[in-house]
Amino acid sequence: QECIDILMQVMENDRDKLVVILAGYKDRMDEFFQVNPGMNSRIAHHLDFAAYDMDELVSIGRGMMRQSAYYLSDEAELAFRDYLTWRRQQPEFANARSVRNELEHARLRHAHRLATDLHRSWTRDDLMRLEPEDILAGLPAVTPEPPLPGR
C-alpha cells in the first residue's frame, strides 16, 4: 500500500512529465482500482484487450514448439485443445503463460516417456514429436460419479 500511495503522489506531482502504464487481467485490475479509488481518477485511459481465442492459443503454442524444434502430432494437438478448453475455465488461466507452462511440462513428460522405454531405438522424429499422452497427463483425472444407492 505504501508503494501505491507514493506512486499516486508522484503521479499527481509530476503528471506533466510522467507516464504510468498498469497492465493486468481485467477482473484483477477492477479489484485493484476498487481497493485504490484514487488511482482510477489518475489514470486517463483504460484499454481492455480480448482474451485469445482457441486458435490463437494453439498458434502461440505451435510457435513456442517450433522455436525449440518440437512439434505436436495431429492427435496431440487435439489433446492440447482439450487441455486448453479445461484450463481456460480455471481461475488462474494466464493465456500465453499457461500455454508455455503446459508445453514445458509436456516436453518433460515426453522426455520421461522416451527415457523409460530402454529397448526401443528412437528416430529424430520421435525425439521431436509430442504425442497425446504427453499432453493428457496435464489434465485432471476424471473420476466416475459413484452409483446412486439402489442402482
Short mmCIF file of C-alpha atoms in Angstrom, two decimals:
data_model
loop_
_atom_site.label_atom_id
_atom_site.label_comp_id
_atom_site.label_asym_id
_atom_site.label_seq_id
_atom_site.Cartn_x
_atom_site.Cartn_y
_atom_site.Cartn_z
CA GLN A 1 0.00 0.00 0.00
CA GLU A 2 2.91 2.35 0.76
CA CYS A 3 4.20 1.92 -2.81
CA ILE A 4 0.77 2.68 -4.25
CA ASP A 5 0.48 5.80 -2.07
CA ILE A 6 3.90 7.02 -3.19
CA LEU A 7 3.09 6.25 -6.83
CA MET A 8 -0.17 8.23 -6.63
CA GLN A 9 1.67 11.16 -5.07
CA VAL A 10 4.32 11.14 -7.83
CA MET A 11 1.57 10.77 -10.46
CA GLU A 12 -0.12 13.88 -9.06
CA ASN A 13 3.02 15.98 -8.57
CA ASP A 14 4.70 15.07 -11.86
CA ARG A 15 1.66 14.45 -14.07
CA ASP A 16 3.02 16.68 -16.85
CA LYS A 17 6.21 14.60 -17.28
CA LEU A 18 5.26 11.09 -16.20
CA VAL A 19 3.53 8.22 -17.95
CA VAL A 20 2.36 5.24 -15.91
CA ILE A 21 1.15 2.07 -17.56
CA LEU A 22 -0.62 -0.53 -15.47
CA ALA A 23 -1.36 -3.90 -17.01
CA GLY A 24 -3.23 -6.93 -15.81
CA TYR A 25 -6.26 -9.09 -16.27
CA LYS A 26 -9.48 -7.07 -16.24
CA ASP A 27 -11.01 -8.66 -13.14
CA ARG A 28 -7.81 -8.15 -11.16
CA MET A 29 -7.39 -4.58 -12.38
CA ASP A 30 -11.02 -3.81 -11.46
CA GLU A 31 -10.32 -5.11 -7.97
CA PHE A 32 -7.10 -3.05 -7.80
CA PHE A 33 -8.98 0.12 -8.70
CA GLN A 34 -11.71 -0.68 -6.16
CA VAL A 35 -9.16 -1.06 -3.40
CA ASN A 36 -7.28 2.08 -4.56
CA PRO A 37 -10.02 4.53 -5.66
CA GLY A 38 -7.62 7.47 -6.04
CA MET A 39 -5.70 5.56 -8.67
CA ASN A 40 -8.70 5.24 -11.01
CA SER A 41 -9.14 9.01 -11.26
CA ARG A 42 -5.44 9.46 -12.08
CA ILE A 43 -5.44 7.01 -14.99
CA ALA A 44 -6.73 8.77 -18.10
CA HIS A 45 -7.21 5.80 -20.40
CA HIS A 46 -8.36 2.26 -19.71
CA LEU A 47 -7.99 -0.29 -22.50
CA ASP A 48 -9.43 -3.79 -22.34
CA PHE A 49 -7.99 -6.40 -24.67
CA ALA A 50 -9.97 -9.50 -25.56
CA ALA A 51 -8.63 -12.83 -24.40
CA TYR A 52 -7.02 -15.04 -27.01
CA ASP A 53 -9.36 -17.47 -28.73
CA MET A 54 -8.56 -21.18 -29.02
CA ASP A 55 -6.93 -20.97 -32.46
CA GLU A 56 -4.72 -18.09 -31.33
CA LEU A 57 -3.61 -20.00 -28.23
CA VAL A 58 -2.80 -23.08 -30.31
CA SER A 59 -0.89 -20.91 -32.78
CA ILE A 60 1.11 -19.39 -29.92
CA GLY A 61 1.87 -22.92 -28.74
CA ARG A 62 2.96 -24.00 -32.22
CA GLY A 63 5.34 -21.06 -32.38
CA MET A 64 6.82 -21.93 -28.99
CA MET A 65 7.26 -25.55 -30.04
CA ARG A 66 8.84 -24.54 -33.36
CA GLN A 67 11.40 -22.37 -31.53
CA SER A 68 12.53 -25.38 -29.54
CA ALA A 69 12.42 -27.74 -32.57
CA TYR A 70 9.47 -29.77 -31.24
CA TYR A 71 6.01 -30.24 -32.67
CA LEU A 72 2.67 -31.76 -31.74
CA SER A 73 1.33 -34.74 -33.64
CA ASP A 74 -2.17 -34.16 -35.02
CA GLU A 75 -3.60 -36.22 -32.16
CA ALA A 76 -1.51 -34.32 -29.61
CA GLU A 77 -2.83 -31.03 -30.96
CA LEU A 78 -6.38 -32.27 -30.39
CA ALA A 79 -5.39 -33.26 -26.84
CA PHE A 80 -3.80 -29.84 -26.39
CA ARG A 81 -7.06 -28.19 -27.45
CA ASP A 82 -8.90 -30.34 -24.89
CA TYR A 83 -6.38 -29.30 -22.26
CA LEU A 84 -6.82 -25.60 -23.13
CA THR A 85 -10.61 -25.93 -23.06
CA TRP A 86 -10.37 -27.25 -19.50
CA ARG A 87 -7.57 -24.86 -18.44
CA ARG A 88 -9.35 -21.72 -19.67
CA GLN A 89 -12.12 -22.42 -17.15
CA GLN A 90 -9.66 -22.40 -14.24
CA PRO A 91 -9.29 -19.20 -12.20
CA GLU A 92 -5.54 -18.84 -12.71
CA PHE A 93 -5.52 -19.23 -16.50
CA ALA A 94 -2.90 -16.88 -17.93
CA ASN A 95 -3.20 -17.09 -21.74
CA ALA A 96 0.25 -17.50 -23.34
CA ARG A 97 1.93 -18.14 -19.99
CA SER A 98 -0.38 -21.10 -19.38
CA VAL A 99 0.32 -22.35 -22.91
CA ARG A 100 4.08 -22.11 -22.31
CA ASN A 101 3.88 -23.81 -18.91
CA GLU A 102 1.83 -26.74 -20.22
CA LEU A 103 4.08 -27.24 -23.22
CA GLU A 104 7.16 -27.20 -20.98
CA HIS A 105 5.52 -29.83 -18.76
CA ALA A 106 4.54 -31.84 -21.85
CA ARG A 107 8.14 -31.79 -23.07
CA LEU A 108 9.29 -33.12 -19.69
CA ARG A 109 6.65 -35.87 -19.80
CA HIS A 110 7.76 -36.65 -23.37
CA ALA A 111 11.40 -36.94 -22.29
CA HIS A 112 10.43 -39.17 -19.38
CA ARG A 113 8.27 -41.35 -21.62
CA LEU A 114 11.13 -41.86 -24.08
CA ALA A 115 13.74 -42.39 -21.37
CA THR A 116 11.72 -45.14 -19.70
CA ASP A 117 11.46 -47.23 -22.89
CA LEU A 118 15.02 -48.57 -22.82
CA HIS A 119 14.62 -51.20 -25.54
CA ARG A 120 13.49 -49.01 -28.38
CA SER A 121 15.56 -47.12 -30.92
CA TRP A 122 14.23 -43.61 -31.33
CA THR A 123 14.23 -41.71 -34.60
CA ARG A 124 14.87 -37.99 -34.78
CA ASP A 125 11.14 -37.51 -35.42
CA ASP A 126 10.27 -39.49 -32.27
CA LEU A 127 12.53 -37.19 -30.27
CA MET A 128 10.84 -34.04 -31.57
CA ARG A 129 7.17 -35.09 -31.72
CA LEU A 130 4.91 -34.84 -28.70
CA GLU A 131 2.03 -37.29 -28.53
CA PRO A 132 -1.37 -37.12 -26.79
CA GLU A 133 -0.10 -38.93 -23.68
CA ASP A 134 2.42 -36.12 -23.17
CA ILE A 135 -0.44 -33.61 -23.10
CA LEU A 136 -3.22 -35.63 -21.49
CA ALA A 137 -1.17 -36.20 -18.34
CA GLY A 138 -1.72 -32.48 -17.69
CA LEU A 139 -5.49 -32.94 -17.50
CA PRO A 140 -7.03 -33.88 -14.16
CA ALA A 141 -8.16 -37.45 -13.86
CA VAL A 142 -11.88 -37.79 -14.38
CA THR A 143 -13.37 -39.94 -11.67
CA PRO A 144 -16.70 -41.51 -12.45
CA GLU A 145 -19.51 -40.48 -10.13
CA PRO A 146 -20.34 -43.14 -7.56
CA PRO A 147 -23.50 -45.08 -8.35
CA LEU A 148 -26.68 -43.92 -6.65
CA PRO A 149 -27.94 -46.16 -3.85
CA GLY A 150 -30.33 -48.81 -5.12
CA ARG A 151 -28.97 -48.80 -8.68
#
